[in-house]
Amino acid sequence: NGVRRLLKKLSFIFELPTRLKRTVELDASAEAVKYWRTALPVLRAYQHVPSFQAVEAEASEILAQLKDKLRSRLQSLDLAPAEAQEAASLLIQLGEPARPIRQQFVALFTSRLRLPV
């Protein structure tokens, strides 16, 4: 039972880059962040192991693309308020500094208020 659980965790870790790619392609950003946050403690604990380093490096590249996508969403005047809130929240969960994200969020809606009706 313990061995099976360990193998399942290892499988999840080594499948992480594939899972992240798929969720980013499907625009399931919240799912991608959930996967990353689940795997991060293990990746950090074993960062001295080359195979874990490789997984973290590949996952970090995918997450950089996700962060760019989320930042560009926060600049879209067509974005629904709930979607903007989700993008801002996910960026913060990914370790981006909260203050600039909040400022961008407020700037987005300030701009929207200035648009003609």
PDB file of C-alpha atoms in Angstrom:
ATOM      1  CA  ASN A   1       0.000   0.000   0.000  1.00  0.00           C
ATOM      2  CA  GLY A   2       2.777   2.448   0.932  1.00  0.00           C
ATOM      3  CA  VAL A   3       4.791   1.470  -2.139  1.00  0.00           C
ATOM      4  CA  ARG A   4       1.768   1.946  -4.387  1.00  0.00           C
ATOM      5  CA  ARG A   5       1.172   5.415  -2.937  1.00  0.00           C
ATOM      6  CA  LEU A   6       4.820   6.369  -3.457  1.00  0.00           C
ATOM      7  CA  LEU A   7       4.728   5.142  -7.060  1.00  0.00           C
ATOM      8  CA  LYS A   8       1.561   7.143  -7.663  1.00  0.00           C
ATOM      9  CA  LYS A   9       3.220  10.313  -6.314  1.00  0.00           C
ATOM     10  CA  LEU A  10       6.320   9.739  -8.425  1.00  0.00           C
ATOM     11  CA  SER A  11       4.179   9.142 -11.490  1.00  0.00           C
ATOM     12  CA  PHE A  12       2.344  12.407 -10.857  1.00  0.00           C
ATOM     13  CA  ILE A  13       5.636  14.295 -10.549  1.00  0.00           C
ATOM     14  CA  PHE A  14       7.137  12.882 -13.726  1.00  0.00           C
ATOM     15  CA  GLU A  15       3.901  13.445 -15.674  1.00  0.00           C
ATOM     16  CA  LEU A  16       3.714  17.062 -14.460  1.00  0.00           C
ATOM     17  CA  PRO A  17       5.127  18.750 -17.597  1.00  0.00           C
ATOM     18  CA  THR A  18       2.691  16.825 -19.806  1.00  0.00           C
ATOM     19  CA  ARG A  19      -0.231  17.642 -17.518  1.00  0.00           C
ATOM     20  CA  LEU A  20       0.719  21.323 -17.432  1.00  0.00           C
ATOM     21  CA  LYS A  21       1.029  21.528 -21.224  1.00  0.00           C
ATOM     22  CA  ARG A  22      -2.357  19.920 -21.669  1.00  0.00           C
ATOM     23  CA  THR A  23      -4.109  22.163 -19.138  1.00  0.00           C
ATOM     24  CA  VAL A  24      -2.539  25.307 -20.604  1.00  0.00           C
ATOM     25  CA  GLU A  25      -3.598  24.241 -24.125  1.00  0.00           C
ATOM     26  CA  LEU A  26      -7.137  23.592 -22.869  1.00  0.00           C
ATOM     27  CA  ASP A  27      -7.152  26.970 -21.108  1.00  0.00           C
ATOM     28  CA  ALA A  28      -7.616  25.235 -17.753  1.00  0.00           C
ATOM     29  CA  SER A  29      -5.319  27.622 -15.905  1.00  0.00           C
ATOM     30  CA  ALA A  30      -6.718  26.907 -12.446  1.00  0.00           C
ATOM     31  CA  GLU A  31      -6.062  23.200 -12.929  1.00  0.00           C
ATOM     32  CA  ALA A  32      -2.479  23.898 -14.034  1.00  0.00           C
ATOM     33  CA  VAL A  33      -1.864  26.007 -10.932  1.00  0.00           C
ATOM     34  CA  LYS A  34      -3.355  23.279  -8.737  1.00  0.00           C
ATOM     35  CA  TYR A  35      -1.031  20.670 -10.268  1.00  0.00           C
ATOM     36  CA  TRP A  36       1.986  22.932  -9.809  1.00  0.00           C
ATOM     37  CA  ARG A  37       1.195  23.773  -6.210  1.00  0.00           C
ATOM     38  CA  THR A  38       0.663  20.072  -5.453  1.00  0.00           C
ATOM     39  CA  ALA A  39       4.020  19.081  -6.952  1.00  0.00           C
ATOM     40  CA  LEU A  40       6.111  22.018  -5.766  1.00  0.00           C
ATOM     41  CA  PRO A  41       6.896  20.792  -2.218  1.00  0.00           C
ATOM     42  CA  VAL A  42       8.198  17.478  -3.585  1.00  0.00           C
ATOM     43  CA  LEU A  43      10.180  19.156  -6.340  1.00  0.00           C
ATOM     44  CA  ARG A  44      11.784  21.524  -3.855  1.00  0.00           C
ATOM     45  CA  ALA A  45      12.535  18.733  -1.366  1.00  0.00           C
ATOM     46  CA  TYR A  46      14.345  16.724  -4.043  1.00  0.00           C
ATOM     47  CA  GLN A  47      15.811  19.552  -6.112  1.00  0.00           C
ATOM     48  CA  HIS A  48      19.254  17.992  -5.668  1.00  0.00           C
ATOM     49  CA  VAL A  49      18.145  14.981  -7.773  1.00  0.00           C
ATOM     50  CA  PRO A  50      18.806  15.612 -11.495  1.00  0.00           C
ATOM     51  CA  SER A  51      15.567  14.015 -12.720  1.00  0.00           C
ATOM     52  CA  PHE A  52      13.522  16.217 -10.371  1.00  0.00           C
ATOM     53  CA  GLN A  53      15.535  19.247 -11.517  1.00  0.00           C
ATOM     54  CA  ALA A  54      14.625  18.429 -15.117  1.00  0.00           C
ATOM     55  CA  VAL A  55      10.926  18.140 -14.280  1.00  0.00           C
ATOM     56  CA  GLU A  56      10.995  21.454 -12.410  1.00  0.00           C
ATOM     57  CA  ALA A  57      12.860  23.196 -15.235  1.00  0.00           C
ATOM     58  CA  GLU A  58      10.406  21.977 -17.879  1.00  0.00           C
ATOM     59  CA  ALA A  59       7.408  22.808 -15.692  1.00  0.00           C
ATOM     60  CA  SER A  60       8.809  26.281 -14.995  1.00  0.00           C
ATOM     61  CA  GLU A  61       9.049  26.979 -18.727  1.00  0.00           C
ATOM     62  CA  ILE A  62       5.416  25.991 -19.209  1.00  0.00           C
ATOM     63  CA  LEU A  63       4.374  28.098 -16.223  1.00  0.00           C
ATOM     64  CA  ALA A  64       6.216  31.106 -17.651  1.00  0.00           C
ATOM     65  CA  GLN A  65       3.982  30.803 -20.718  1.00  0.00           C
ATOM     66  CA  LEU A  66       0.927  30.497 -18.476  1.00  0.00           C
ATOM     67  CA  LYS A  67       1.935  33.599 -16.532  1.00  0.00           C
ATOM     68  CA  ASP A  68       2.299  35.535 -19.798  1.00  0.00           C
ATOM     69  CA  LYS A  69      -1.184  34.391 -20.832  1.00  0.00           C
ATOM     70  CA  LEU A  70      -2.662  35.433 -17.496  1.00  0.00           C
ATOM     71  CA  ARG A  71      -0.929  38.836 -17.594  1.00  0.00           C
ATOM     72  CA  SER A  72      -2.246  39.501 -21.088  1.00  0.00           C
ATOM     73  CA  ARG A  73      -5.749  38.604 -19.907  1.00  0.00           C
ATOM     74  CA  LEU A  74      -5.445  41.285 -17.254  1.00  0.00           C
ATOM     75  CA  GLN A  75      -4.879  43.835 -20.008  1.00  0.00           C
ATOM     76  CA  SER A  76      -7.971  42.882 -22.005  1.00  0.00           C
ATOM     77  CA  LEU A  77     -10.854  45.313 -21.712  1.00  0.00           C
ATOM     78  CA  ASP A  78     -13.210  42.550 -22.897  1.00  0.00           C
ATOM     79  CA  LEU A  79     -12.481  40.310 -19.930  1.00  0.00           C
ATOM     80  CA  ALA A  80     -15.365  39.562 -17.572  1.00  0.00           C
ATOM     81  CA  PRO A  81     -14.778  40.651 -13.965  1.00  0.00           C
ATOM     82  CA  ALA A  82     -14.766  37.043 -12.698  1.00  0.00           C
ATOM     83  CA  GLU A  83     -12.179  36.052 -15.305  1.00  0.00           C
ATOM     84  CA  ALA A  84      -9.981  39.005 -14.389  1.00  0.00           C
ATOM     85  CA  GLN A  85     -10.238  38.102 -10.718  1.00  0.00           C
ATOM     86  CA  GLU A  86      -9.287  34.497 -11.513  1.00  0.00           C
ATOM     87  CA  ALA A  87      -6.290  35.584 -13.615  1.00  0.00           C
ATOM     88  CA  ALA A  88      -5.060  37.868 -10.840  1.00  0.00           C
ATOM     89  CA  SER A  89      -5.567  35.201  -8.180  1.00  0.00           C
ATOM     90  CA  LEU A  90      -3.745  32.546 -10.218  1.00  0.00           C
ATOM     91  CA  LEU A  91      -0.789  34.838 -10.829  1.00  0.00           C
ATOM     92  CA  ILE A  92      -0.504  35.464  -7.108  1.00  0.00           C
ATOM     93  CA  GLN A  93      -0.744  31.718  -6.400  1.00  0.00           C
ATOM     94  CA  LEU A  94       2.102  31.212  -8.877  1.00  0.00           C
ATOM     95  CA  GLY A  95       4.283  33.448  -6.751  1.00  0.00           C
ATOM     96  CA  GLU A  96       3.957  36.727  -8.615  1.00  0.00           C
ATOM     97  CA  PRO A  97       4.090  39.817  -6.358  1.00  0.00           C
ATOM     98  CA  ALA A  98       0.561  40.675  -5.258  1.00  0.00           C
ATOM     99  CA  ARG A  99       0.842  44.462  -5.274  1.00  0.00           C
ATOM    100  CA  PRO A 100       1.537  44.957  -9.024  1.00  0.00           C
ATOM    101  CA  ILE A 101      -1.137  42.365  -9.859  1.00  0.00           C
ATOM    102  CA  ARG A 102      -3.696  44.240  -7.761  1.00  0.00           C
ATOM    103  CA  GLN A 103      -2.664  47.534  -9.352  1.00  0.00           C
ATOM    104  CA  GLN A 104      -3.097  46.048 -12.825  1.00  0.00           C
ATOM    105  CA  PHE A 105      -6.491  44.645 -11.809  1.00  0.00           C
ATOM    106  CA  VAL A 106      -7.681  48.033 -10.552  1.00  0.00           C
ATOM    107  CA  ALA A 107      -6.265  49.785 -13.636  1.00  0.00           C
ATOM    108  CA  LEU A 108      -8.199  47.395 -15.892  1.00  0.00           C
ATOM    109  CA  PHE A 109     -11.524  48.238 -14.302  1.00  0.00           C
ATOM    110  CA  THR A 110     -10.732  51.926 -14.033  1.00  0.00           C
ATOM    111  CA  SER A 111     -10.152  51.895 -17.792  1.00  0.00           C
ATOM    112  CA  ARG A 112     -13.414  50.073 -18.343  1.00  0.00           C
ATOM    113  CA  LEU A 113     -15.310  52.671 -16.327  1.00  0.00           C
ATOM    114  CA  ARG A 114     -13.949  55.396 -18.584  1.00  0.00           C
ATOM    115  CA  LEU A 115     -15.218  53.732 -21.753  1.00  0.00           C
ATOM    116  CA  PRO A 116     -18.313  55.255 -23.343  1.00  0.00           C
ATOM    117  CA  VAL A 117     -21.471  53.300 -22.684  1.00  0.00           C
TER     118      VAL A 117
END
